[in-house]
């Protein structure tokens, strides 16, 4: 079972919300995006799905101080096109994934 999921460019990220609801609240999902409207939509989807273990934050994935090795998996479906420096963003996200 996944205990921690990170999702970038969250918007209405169905994968992140489904991860949260399928873990039945046993894990946690952190969704990050640079757009308040997308984060609000993600919060609405999480609430509608009863996913109380989802938190959403307005951050820049390239420089956000994600906790080291804090996620089992990171999901980024469309984030790359929004990152000013994709290599830096994915290197930062990689730091947060447990090996």
PDB file of N, CA and C in Angstrom:
ATOM      1  N   UNK A   1       0.841  -1.176   0.000  1.00  0.00           N
ATOM      2  CA  UNK A   1       0.000   0.000   0.000  1.00  0.00           C
ATOM      3  C   UNK A   1       0.885   1.239   0.000  1.00  0.00           C
ATOM      4  N   UNK A   2       0.506   2.220  -0.784  1.00  0.00           N
ATOM      5  CA  UNK A   2       1.210   3.488  -0.785  1.00  0.00           C
ATOM      6  C   UNK A   2       0.897   4.233   0.502  1.00  0.00           C
ATOM      7  N   UNK A   3       1.914   4.786   1.118  1.00  0.00           N
ATOM      8  CA  UNK A   3       1.667   5.572   2.322  1.00  0.00           C
ATOM      9  C   UNK A   3       1.805   7.057   2.064  1.00  0.00           C
ATOM     10  N   UNK A   4       2.488   7.424   0.963  1.00  0.00           N
ATOM     11  CA  UNK A   4       2.650   8.840   0.654  1.00  0.00           C
ATOM     12  C   UNK A   4       2.774   9.021  -0.850  1.00  0.00           C
ATOM     13  N   UNK A   5       1.969   9.917  -1.393  1.00  0.00           N
ATOM     14  CA  UNK A   5       1.971  10.197  -2.819  1.00  0.00           C
ATOM     15  C   UNK A   5       2.170  11.687  -3.008  1.00  0.00           C
ATOM     16  N   UNK A   6       3.069  12.049  -3.902  1.00  0.00           N
ATOM     17  CA  UNK A   6       3.255  13.448  -4.266  1.00  0.00           C
ATOM     18  C   UNK A   6       2.758  13.632  -5.686  1.00  0.00           C
ATOM     19  N   UNK A   7       2.035  14.697  -5.939  1.00  0.00           N
ATOM     20  CA  UNK A   7       1.521  14.962  -7.283  1.00  0.00           C
ATOM     21  C   UNK A   7       1.821  16.401  -7.653  1.00  0.00           C
ATOM     22  N   UNK A   8       2.462  16.604  -8.813  1.00  0.00           N
ATOM     23  CA  UNK A   8       2.800  17.951  -9.246  1.00  0.00           C
ATOM     24  C   UNK A   8       1.860  18.398 -10.339  1.00  0.00           C
ATOM     25  N   UNK A   9       1.821  19.716 -10.564  1.00  0.00           N
ATOM     26  CA  UNK A   9       0.899  20.309 -11.529  1.00  0.00           C
ATOM     27  C   UNK A   9      -0.470  19.682 -11.299  1.00  0.00           C
ATOM     28  N   UNK A  10      -0.886  19.717 -10.066  1.00  0.00           N
ATOM     29  CA  UNK A  10      -2.035  18.942  -9.603  1.00  0.00           C
ATOM     30  C   UNK A  10      -3.299  19.244 -10.373  1.00  0.00           C
ATOM     31  N   UNK A  11      -3.683  20.501 -10.420  1.00  0.00           N
ATOM     32  CA  UNK A  11      -4.955  20.792 -11.062  1.00  0.00           C
ATOM     33  C   UNK A  11      -5.976  19.783 -10.581  1.00  0.00           C
ATOM     34  N   UNK A  12      -6.860  19.378 -11.431  1.00  0.00           N
ATOM     35  CA  UNK A  12      -7.808  18.332 -11.049  1.00  0.00           C
ATOM     36  C   UNK A  12      -7.187  16.962 -11.295  1.00  0.00           C
ATOM     37  N   UNK A  13      -6.064  16.683 -10.650  1.00  0.00           N
ATOM     38  CA  UNK A  13      -5.304  15.462 -10.895  1.00  0.00           C
ATOM     39  C   UNK A  13      -6.073  14.251 -10.395  1.00  0.00           C
ATOM     40  N   UNK A  14      -6.683  13.582 -11.313  1.00  0.00           N
ATOM     41  CA  UNK A  14      -7.490  12.415 -10.979  1.00  0.00           C
ATOM     42  C   UNK A  14      -6.626  11.332 -10.352  1.00  0.00           C
ATOM     43  N   UNK A  15      -5.397  11.146 -10.830  1.00  0.00           N
ATOM     44  CA  UNK A  15      -4.538  10.111 -10.259  1.00  0.00           C
ATOM     45  C   UNK A  15      -4.242  10.370  -8.794  1.00  0.00           C
ATOM     46  N   UNK A  16      -3.953  11.608  -8.453  1.00  0.00           N
ATOM     47  CA  UNK A  16      -3.672  11.929  -7.060  1.00  0.00           C
ATOM     48  C   UNK A  16      -4.865  11.696  -6.163  1.00  0.00           C
ATOM     49  N   UNK A  17      -6.017  12.148  -6.612  1.00  0.00           N
ATOM     50  CA  UNK A  17      -7.231  11.977  -5.809  1.00  0.00           C
ATOM     51  C   UNK A  17      -7.594  10.500  -5.709  1.00  0.00           C
ATOM     52  N   UNK A  18      -7.465   9.759  -6.805  1.00  0.00           N
ATOM     53  CA  UNK A  18      -7.751   8.326  -6.755  1.00  0.00           C
ATOM     54  C   UNK A  18      -6.778   7.603  -5.836  1.00  0.00           C
ATOM     55  N   UNK A  19      -5.519   8.016  -5.841  1.00  0.00           N
ATOM     56  CA  UNK A  19      -4.541   7.409  -4.933  1.00  0.00           C
ATOM     57  C   UNK A  19      -4.969   7.610  -3.489  1.00  0.00           C
ATOM     58  N   UNK A  20      -5.447   8.804  -3.205  1.00  0.00           N
ATOM     59  CA  UNK A  20      -5.873   9.117  -1.838  1.00  0.00           C
ATOM     60  C   UNK A  20      -7.088   8.303  -1.437  1.00  0.00           C
ATOM     61  N   UNK A  21      -8.071   8.221  -2.328  1.00  0.00           N
ATOM     62  CA  UNK A  21      -9.289   7.509  -1.962  1.00  0.00           C
ATOM     63  C   UNK A  21      -9.068   6.002  -1.943  1.00  0.00           C
ATOM     64  N   UNK A  22      -8.182   5.495  -2.809  1.00  0.00           N
ATOM     65  CA  UNK A  22      -7.959   4.052  -2.824  1.00  0.00           C
ATOM     66  C   UNK A  22      -7.155   3.582  -1.623  1.00  0.00           C
ATOM     67  N   UNK A  23      -6.381   4.465  -1.014  1.00  0.00           N
ATOM     68  CA  UNK A  23      -5.633   4.068   0.180  1.00  0.00           C
ATOM     69  C   UNK A  23      -6.506   4.144   1.423  1.00  0.00           C
ATOM     70  N   UNK A  24      -7.752   4.543   1.235  1.00  0.00           N
ATOM     71  CA  UNK A  24      -8.753   4.575   2.317  1.00  0.00           C
ATOM     72  C   UNK A  24      -8.300   5.384   3.522  1.00  0.00           C
ATOM     73  N   UNK A  25      -7.569   6.456   3.229  1.00  0.00           N
ATOM     74  CA  UNK A  25      -7.159   7.342   4.307  1.00  0.00           C
ATOM     75  C   UNK A  25      -5.951   6.871   5.074  1.00  0.00           C
ATOM     76  N   UNK A  26      -5.385   5.716   4.711  1.00  0.00           N
ATOM     77  CA  UNK A  26      -4.238   5.199   5.447  1.00  0.00           C
ATOM     78  C   UNK A  26      -2.961   5.932   5.086  1.00  0.00           C
ATOM     79  N   UNK A  27      -2.923   6.536   3.922  1.00  0.00           N
ATOM     80  CA  UNK A  27      -1.737   7.253   3.476  1.00  0.00           C
ATOM     81  C   UNK A  27      -2.035   8.736   3.382  1.00  0.00           C
ATOM     82  N   UNK A  28      -1.165   9.426   2.630  1.00  0.00           N
ATOM     83  CA  UNK A  28      -1.391  10.856   2.444  1.00  0.00           C
ATOM     84  C   UNK A  28      -0.991  11.237   1.031  1.00  0.00           C
ATOM     85  N   UNK A  29      -1.616  12.274   0.539  1.00  0.00           N
ATOM     86  CA  UNK A  29      -1.310  12.815  -0.779  1.00  0.00           C
ATOM     87  C   UNK A  29      -1.044  14.297  -0.628  1.00  0.00           C
ATOM     88  N   UNK A  30       0.078  14.742  -1.174  1.00  0.00           N
ATOM     89  CA  UNK A  30       0.384  16.161  -1.242  1.00  0.00           C
ATOM     90  C   UNK A  30       0.334  16.550  -2.706  1.00  0.00           C
ATOM     91  N   UNK A  31      -0.554  17.443  -3.030  1.00  0.00           N
ATOM     92  CA  UNK A  31      -0.643  17.950  -4.390  1.00  0.00           C
ATOM     93  C   UNK A  31      -0.092  19.352  -4.433  1.00  0.00           C
ATOM     94  N   UNK A  32       0.762  19.617  -5.422  1.00  0.00           N
ATOM     95  CA  UNK A  32       1.330  20.950  -5.568  1.00  0.00           C
ATOM     96  C   UNK A  32       1.050  21.469  -6.966  1.00  0.00           C
ATOM     97  N   UNK A  33       0.860  22.769  -7.056  1.00  0.00           N
ATOM     98  CA  UNK A  33       0.605  23.414  -8.335  1.00  0.00           C
ATOM     99  C   UNK A  33       0.968  24.883  -8.181  1.00  0.00           C
ATOM    100  N   UNK A  34       1.150  25.556  -9.299  1.00  0.00           N
ATOM    101  CA  UNK A  34       1.438  26.995  -9.269  1.00  0.00           C
ATOM    102  C   UNK A  34       0.190  27.812  -9.570  1.00  0.00           C
ATOM    103  N   UNK A  35      -0.965  27.151  -9.603  1.00  0.00           N
ATOM    104  CA  UNK A  35      -2.224  27.816  -9.929  1.00  0.00           C
ATOM    105  C   UNK A  35      -3.249  27.610  -8.825  1.00  0.00           C
ATOM    106  N   UNK A  36      -3.674  28.708  -8.209  1.00  0.00           N
ATOM    107  CA  UNK A  36      -4.716  28.614  -7.177  1.00  0.00           C
ATOM    108  C   UNK A  36      -6.016  27.992  -7.694  1.00  0.00           C
ATOM    109  N   UNK A  37      -6.508  28.379  -8.894  1.00  0.00           N
ATOM    110  CA  UNK A  37      -7.749  27.766  -9.383  1.00  0.00           C
ATOM    111  C   UNK A  37      -7.633  26.247  -9.560  1.00  0.00           C
ATOM    112  N   UNK A  38      -6.492  25.764 -10.017  1.00  0.00           N
ATOM    113  CA  UNK A  38      -6.315  24.315 -10.173  1.00  0.00           C
ATOM    114  C   UNK A  38      -6.281  23.620  -8.826  1.00  0.00           C
ATOM    115  N   UNK A  39      -5.637  24.245  -7.854  1.00  0.00           N
ATOM    116  CA  UNK A  39      -5.609  23.672  -6.516  1.00  0.00           C
ATOM    117  C   UNK A  39      -6.999  23.634  -5.899  1.00  0.00           C
ATOM    118  N   UNK A  40      -7.780  24.671  -6.123  1.00  0.00           N
ATOM    119  CA  UNK A  40      -9.144  24.698  -5.593  1.00  0.00           C
ATOM    120  C   UNK A  40      -9.977  23.577  -6.191  1.00  0.00           C
ATOM    121  N   UNK A  41      -9.819  23.353  -7.485  1.00  0.00           N
ATOM    122  CA  UNK A  41     -10.554  22.261  -8.149  1.00  0.00           C
ATOM    123  C   UNK A  41     -10.134  20.910  -7.572  1.00  0.00           C
ATOM    124  N   UNK A  42      -8.842  20.740  -7.347  1.00  0.00           N
ATOM    125  CA  UNK A  42      -8.353  19.490  -6.759  1.00  0.00           C
ATOM    126  C   UNK A  42      -8.919  19.297  -5.352  1.00  0.00           C
ATOM    127  N   UNK A  43      -8.988  20.375  -4.578  1.00  0.00           N
ATOM    128  CA  UNK A  43      -9.572  20.286  -3.230  1.00  0.00           C
ATOM    129  C   UNK A  43     -11.039  19.871  -3.298  1.00  0.00           C
ATOM    130  N   UNK A  44     -11.749  20.426  -4.259  1.00  0.00           N
ATOM    131  CA  UNK A  44     -13.162  20.069  -4.436  1.00  0.00           C
ATOM    132  C   UNK A  44     -13.314  18.589  -4.771  1.00  0.00           C
ATOM    133  N   UNK A  45     -12.470  18.088  -5.687  1.00  0.00           N
ATOM    134  CA  UNK A  45     -12.530  16.670  -6.052  1.00  0.00           C
ATOM    135  C   UNK A  45     -12.200  15.777  -4.862  1.00  0.00           C
ATOM    136  N   UNK A  46     -11.199  16.166  -4.100  1.00  0.00           N
ATOM    137  CA  UNK A  46     -10.826  15.371  -2.928  1.00  0.00           C
ATOM    138  C   UNK A  46     -11.962  15.344  -1.915  1.00  0.00           C
ATOM    139  N   UNK A  47     -12.568  16.488  -1.667  1.00  0.00           N
ATOM    140  CA  UNK A  47     -13.677  16.557  -0.709  1.00  0.00           C
ATOM    141  C   UNK A  47     -14.862  15.730  -1.192  1.00  0.00           C
ATOM    142  N   UNK A  48     -15.180  15.845  -2.479  1.00  0.00           N
ATOM    143  CA  UNK A  48     -16.304  15.092  -3.036  1.00  0.00           C
ATOM    144  C   UNK A  48     -16.061  13.586  -2.960  1.00  0.00           C
ATOM    145  N   UNK A  49     -14.785  13.188  -3.034  1.00  0.00           N
ATOM    146  CA  UNK A  49     -14.444  11.769  -2.957  1.00  0.00           C
ATOM    147  C   UNK A  49     -14.185  11.293  -1.542  1.00  0.00           C
ATOM    148  N   UNK A  50     -14.354  12.170  -0.562  1.00  0.00           N
ATOM    149  CA  UNK A  50     -14.148  11.792   0.833  1.00  0.00           C
ATOM    150  C   UNK A  50     -12.684  11.564   1.182  1.00  0.00           C
ATOM    151  N   UNK A  51     -11.785  12.181   0.420  1.00  0.00           N
ATOM    152  CA  UNK A  51     -10.354  11.981   0.645  1.00  0.00           C
ATOM    153  C   UNK A  51      -9.823  13.051   1.598  1.00  0.00           C
ATOM    154  N   UNK A  52      -9.924  12.782   2.870  1.00  0.00           N
ATOM    155  CA  UNK A  52      -9.449  13.719   3.876  1.00  0.00           C
ATOM    156  C   UNK A  52      -7.941  13.708   4.042  1.00  0.00           C
ATOM    157  N   UNK A  53      -7.274  12.801   3.350  1.00  0.00           N
ATOM    158  CA  UNK A  53      -5.825  12.694   3.466  1.00  0.00           C
ATOM    159  C   UNK A  53      -5.083  13.406   2.331  1.00  0.00           C
ATOM    160  N   UNK A  54      -5.772  14.329   1.645  1.00  0.00           N
ATOM    161  CA  UNK A  54      -5.174  15.101   0.565  1.00  0.00           C
ATOM    162  C   UNK A  54      -4.933  16.526   1.044  1.00  0.00           C
ATOM    163  N   UNK A  55      -3.711  17.015   0.848  1.00  0.00           N
ATOM    164  CA  UNK A  55      -3.438  18.425   1.089  1.00  0.00           C
ATOM    165  C   UNK A  55      -2.892  19.017  -0.208  1.00  0.00           C
ATOM    166  N   UNK A  56      -3.180  20.280  -0.426  1.00  0.00           N
ATOM    167  CA  UNK A  56      -2.787  20.959  -1.655  1.00  0.00           C
ATOM    168  C   UNK A  56      -2.041  22.236  -1.300  1.00  0.00           C
ATOM    169  N   UNK A  57      -0.921  22.460  -1.995  1.00  0.00           N
ATOM    170  CA  UNK A  57      -0.104  23.631  -1.702  1.00  0.00           C
ATOM    171  C   UNK A  57       0.294  24.349  -2.982  1.00  0.00           C
ATOM    172  N   UNK A  58       0.314  25.662  -2.903  1.00  0.00           N
ATOM    173  CA  UNK A  58       0.766  26.522  -3.996  1.00  0.00           C
ATOM    174  C   UNK A  58       2.282  26.632  -3.888  1.00  0.00           C
ATOM    175  N   UNK A  59       3.019  25.952  -4.780  1.00  0.00           N
ATOM    176  CA  UNK A  59       4.482  25.942  -4.708  1.00  0.00           C
ATOM    177  C   UNK A  59       5.098  25.886  -6.097  1.00  0.00           C
ATOM    178  N   UNK A  60       6.384  26.163  -6.149  1.00  0.00           N
ATOM    179  CA  UNK A  60       7.207  25.950  -7.330  1.00  0.00           C
ATOM    180  C   UNK A  60       7.947  24.639  -7.089  1.00  0.00           C
ATOM    181  N   UNK A  61       7.640  23.623  -7.864  1.00  0.00           N
ATOM    182  CA  UNK A  61       8.214  22.289  -7.639  1.00  0.00           C
ATOM    183  C   UNK A  61       9.730  22.259  -7.776  1.00  0.00           C
ATOM    184  N   UNK A  62      10.301  23.215  -8.474  1.00  0.00           N
ATOM    185  CA  UNK A  62      11.751  23.238  -8.653  1.00  0.00           C
ATOM    186  C   UNK A  62      12.492  23.642  -7.388  1.00  0.00           C
ATOM    187  N   UNK A  63      11.856  24.414  -6.536  1.00  0.00           N
ATOM    188  CA  UNK A  63      12.559  24.939  -5.363  1.00  0.00           C
ATOM    189  C   UNK A  63      11.868  24.644  -4.030  1.00  0.00           C
ATOM    190  N   UNK A  64      10.692  24.046  -4.063  1.00  0.00           N
ATOM    191  CA  UNK A  64       9.981  23.739  -2.818  1.00  0.00           C
ATOM    192  C   UNK A  64      10.815  22.777  -1.971  1.00  0.00           C
ATOM    193  N   UNK A  65      10.931  23.032  -0.674  1.00  0.00           N
ATOM    194  CA  UNK A  65      11.730  22.145   0.179  1.00  0.00           C
ATOM    195  C   UNK A  65      10.951  20.891   0.595  1.00  0.00           C
ATOM    196  N   UNK A  66      10.681  20.008  -0.388  1.00  0.00           N
ATOM    197  CA  UNK A  66      10.028  18.744  -0.055  1.00  0.00           C
ATOM    198  C   UNK A  66      10.904  18.006   0.944  1.00  0.00           C
ATOM    199  N   UNK A  67      10.269  17.328   1.879  1.00  0.00           N
ATOM    200  CA  UNK A  67      11.027  16.540   2.849  1.00  0.00           C
ATOM    201  C   UNK A  67      11.740  15.404   2.126  1.00  0.00           C
ATOM    202  N   UNK A  68      12.996  15.190   2.444  1.00  0.00           N
ATOM    203  CA  UNK A  68      13.813  14.161   1.824  1.00  0.00           C
ATOM    204  C   UNK A  68      13.187  12.780   2.017  1.00  0.00           C
ATOM    205  N   UNK A  69      13.071  12.025   0.938  1.00  0.00           N
ATOM    206  CA  UNK A  69      12.564  10.643   0.962  1.00  0.00           C
ATOM    207  C   UNK A  69      11.216  10.523   1.679  1.00  0.00           C
ATOM    208  N   UNK A  70      10.309  11.431   1.376  1.00  0.00           N
ATOM    209  CA  UNK A  70       9.025  11.452   2.086  1.00  0.00           C
ATOM    210  C   UNK A  70       7.863  10.850   1.292  1.00  0.00           C
ATOM    211  N   UNK A  71       8.088  10.503   0.012  1.00  0.00           N
ATOM    212  CA  UNK A  71       7.008   9.951  -0.814  1.00  0.00           C
ATOM    213  C   UNK A  71       7.374   8.580  -1.366  1.00  0.00           C
ATOM    214  N   UNK A  72       6.373   7.721  -1.471  1.00  0.00           N
ATOM    215  CA  UNK A  72       6.564   6.423  -2.119  1.00  0.00           C
ATOM    216  C   UNK A  72       6.555   6.583  -3.633  1.00  0.00           C
ATOM    217  N   UNK A  73       5.804   7.547  -4.118  1.00  0.00           N
ATOM    218  CA  UNK A  73       5.680   7.769  -5.561  1.00  0.00           C
ATOM    219  C   UNK A  73       5.366   9.242  -5.799  1.00  0.00           C
ATOM    220  N   UNK A  74       5.813   9.737  -6.944  1.00  0.00           N
ATOM    221  CA  UNK A  74       5.458  11.092  -7.372  1.00  0.00           C
ATOM    222  C   UNK A  74       4.808  10.984  -8.747  1.00  0.00           C
ATOM    223  N   UNK A  75       3.759  11.734  -8.944  1.00  0.00           N
ATOM    224  CA  UNK A  75       3.018  11.715 -10.197  1.00  0.00           C
ATOM    225  C   UNK A  75       3.076  13.107 -10.805  1.00  0.00           C
ATOM    226  N   UNK A  76       3.419  13.149 -12.092  1.00  0.00           N
ATOM    227  CA  UNK A  76       3.392  14.426 -12.808  1.00  0.00           C
ATOM    228  C   UNK A  76       2.898  14.130 -14.211  1.00  0.00           C
ATOM    229  N   UNK A  77       1.625  14.365 -14.439  1.00  0.00           N
ATOM    230  CA  UNK A  77       1.050  14.045 -15.745  1.00  0.00           C
ATOM    231  C   UNK A  77       1.358  15.117 -16.777  1.00  0.00           C
ATOM    232  N   UNK A  78       1.201  16.366 -16.430  1.00  0.00           N
ATOM    233  CA  UNK A  78       1.410  17.451 -17.386  1.00  0.00           C
ATOM    234  C   UNK A  78       2.299  18.557 -16.828  1.00  0.00           C
ATOM    235  N   UNK A  79       3.004  18.280 -15.756  1.00  0.00           N
ATOM    236  CA  UNK A  79       3.802  19.301 -15.106  1.00  0.00           C
ATOM    237  C   UNK A  79       4.968  19.821 -15.917  1.00  0.00           C
ATOM    238  N   UNK A  80       5.572  18.959 -16.703  1.00  0.00           N
ATOM    239  CA  UNK A  80       6.805  19.339 -17.390  1.00  0.00           C
ATOM    240  C   UNK A  80       6.646  20.600 -18.234  1.00  0.00           C
ATOM    241  N   UNK A  81       5.530  20.748 -18.894  1.00  0.00           N
ATOM    242  CA  UNK A  81       5.351  21.906 -19.773  1.00  0.00           C
ATOM    243  C   UNK A  81       5.211  23.213 -18.995  1.00  0.00           C
ATOM    244  N   UNK A  82       4.936  23.122 -17.686  1.00  0.00           N
ATOM    245  CA  UNK A  82       4.776  24.326 -16.882  1.00  0.00           C
ATOM    246  C   UNK A  82       6.026  24.675 -16.076  1.00  0.00           C
ATOM    247  N   UNK A  83       6.980  23.755 -15.995  1.00  0.00           N
ATOM    248  CA  UNK A  83       8.197  24.011 -15.223  1.00  0.00           C
ATOM    249  C   UNK A  83       9.129  24.911 -16.017  1.00  0.00           C
ATOM    250  N   UNK A  84       9.600  25.987 -15.392  1.00  0.00           N
ATOM    251  CA  UNK A  84      10.571  26.867 -16.048  1.00  0.00           C
ATOM    252  C   UNK A  84      11.871  26.105 -16.316  1.00  0.00           C
ATOM    253  N   UNK A  85      12.245  25.231 -15.381  1.00  0.00           N
ATOM    254  CA  UNK A  85      13.443  24.410 -15.525  1.00  0.00           C
ATOM    255  C   UNK A  85      13.068  22.971 -15.166  1.00  0.00           C
ATOM    256  N   UNK A  86      12.589  22.185 -16.151  1.00  0.00           N
ATOM    257  CA  UNK A  86      12.126  20.823 -15.860  1.00  0.00           C
ATOM    258  C   UNK A  86      13.184  19.950 -15.194  1.00  0.00           C
ATOM    259  N   UNK A  87      14.422  20.073 -15.605  1.00  0.00           N
ATOM    260  CA  UNK A  87      15.483  19.248 -15.018  1.00  0.00           C
ATOM    261  C   UNK A  87      15.631  19.537 -13.526  1.00  0.00           C
ATOM    262  N   UNK A  88      15.626  20.802 -13.163  1.00  0.00           N
ATOM    263  CA  UNK A  88      15.722  21.187 -11.756  1.00  0.00           C
ATOM    264  C   UNK A  88      14.491  20.725 -10.978  1.00  0.00           C
ATOM    265  N   UNK A  89      13.308  20.889 -11.568  1.00  0.00           N
ATOM    266  CA  UNK A  89      12.071  20.482 -10.893  1.00  0.00           C
ATOM    267  C   UNK A  89      12.058  18.982 -10.619  1.00  0.00           C
ATOM    268  N   UNK A  90      12.381  18.185 -11.636  1.00  0.00           N
ATOM    269  CA  UNK A  90      12.346  16.741 -11.441  1.00  0.00           C
ATOM    270  C   UNK A  90      13.463  16.262 -10.521  1.00  0.00           C
ATOM    271  N   UNK A  91      14.604  16.927 -10.515  1.00  0.00           N
ATOM    272  CA  UNK A  91      15.663  16.574  -9.564  1.00  0.00           C
ATOM    273  C   UNK A  91      15.189  16.835  -8.133  1.00  0.00           C
ATOM    274  N   UNK A  92      14.476  17.942  -7.928  1.00  0.00           N
ATOM    275  CA  UNK A  92      13.961  18.261  -6.604  1.00  0.00           C
ATOM    276  C   UNK A  92      12.885  17.255  -6.185  1.00  0.00           C
ATOM    277  N   UNK A  93      12.015  16.915  -7.106  1.00  0.00           N
ATOM    278  CA  UNK A  93      10.961  15.936  -6.804  1.00  0.00           C
ATOM    279  C   UNK A  93      11.594  14.581  -6.499  1.00  0.00           C
ATOM    280  N   UNK A  94      12.617  14.205  -7.240  1.00  0.00           N
ATOM    281  CA  UNK A  94      13.294  12.915  -7.052  1.00  0.00           C
ATOM    282  C   UNK A  94      13.855  12.790  -5.634  1.00  0.00           C
ATOM    283  N   UNK A  95      14.369  13.883  -5.094  1.00  0.00           N
ATOM    284  CA  UNK A  95      14.891  13.874  -3.724  1.00  0.00           C
ATOM    285  C   UNK A  95      13.827  13.421  -2.721  1.00  0.00           C
ATOM    286  N   UNK A  96      12.580  13.719  -3.037  1.00  0.00           N
ATOM    287  CA  UNK A  96      11.486  13.431  -2.102  1.00  0.00           C
ATOM    288  C   UNK A  96      10.968  12.008  -2.201  1.00  0.00           C
ATOM    289  N   UNK A  97      11.452  11.243  -3.172  1.00  0.00           N
ATOM    290  CA  UNK A  97      10.967   9.857  -3.344  1.00  0.00           C
ATOM    291  C   UNK A  97      11.862   8.898  -2.587  1.00  0.00           C
ATOM    292  N   UNK A  98      11.226   7.987  -1.855  1.00  0.00           N
ATOM    293  CA  UNK A  98      11.979   6.933  -1.153  1.00  0.00           C
ATOM    294  C   UNK A  98      12.493   5.935  -2.181  1.00  0.00           C
ATOM    295  N   UNK A  99      13.670   5.427  -1.939  1.00  0.00           N
ATOM    296  CA  UNK A  99      14.219   4.378  -2.822  1.00  0.00           C
ATOM    297  C   UNK A  99      13.834   3.013  -2.330  1.00  0.00           C
TER     298      UNK A  99
END
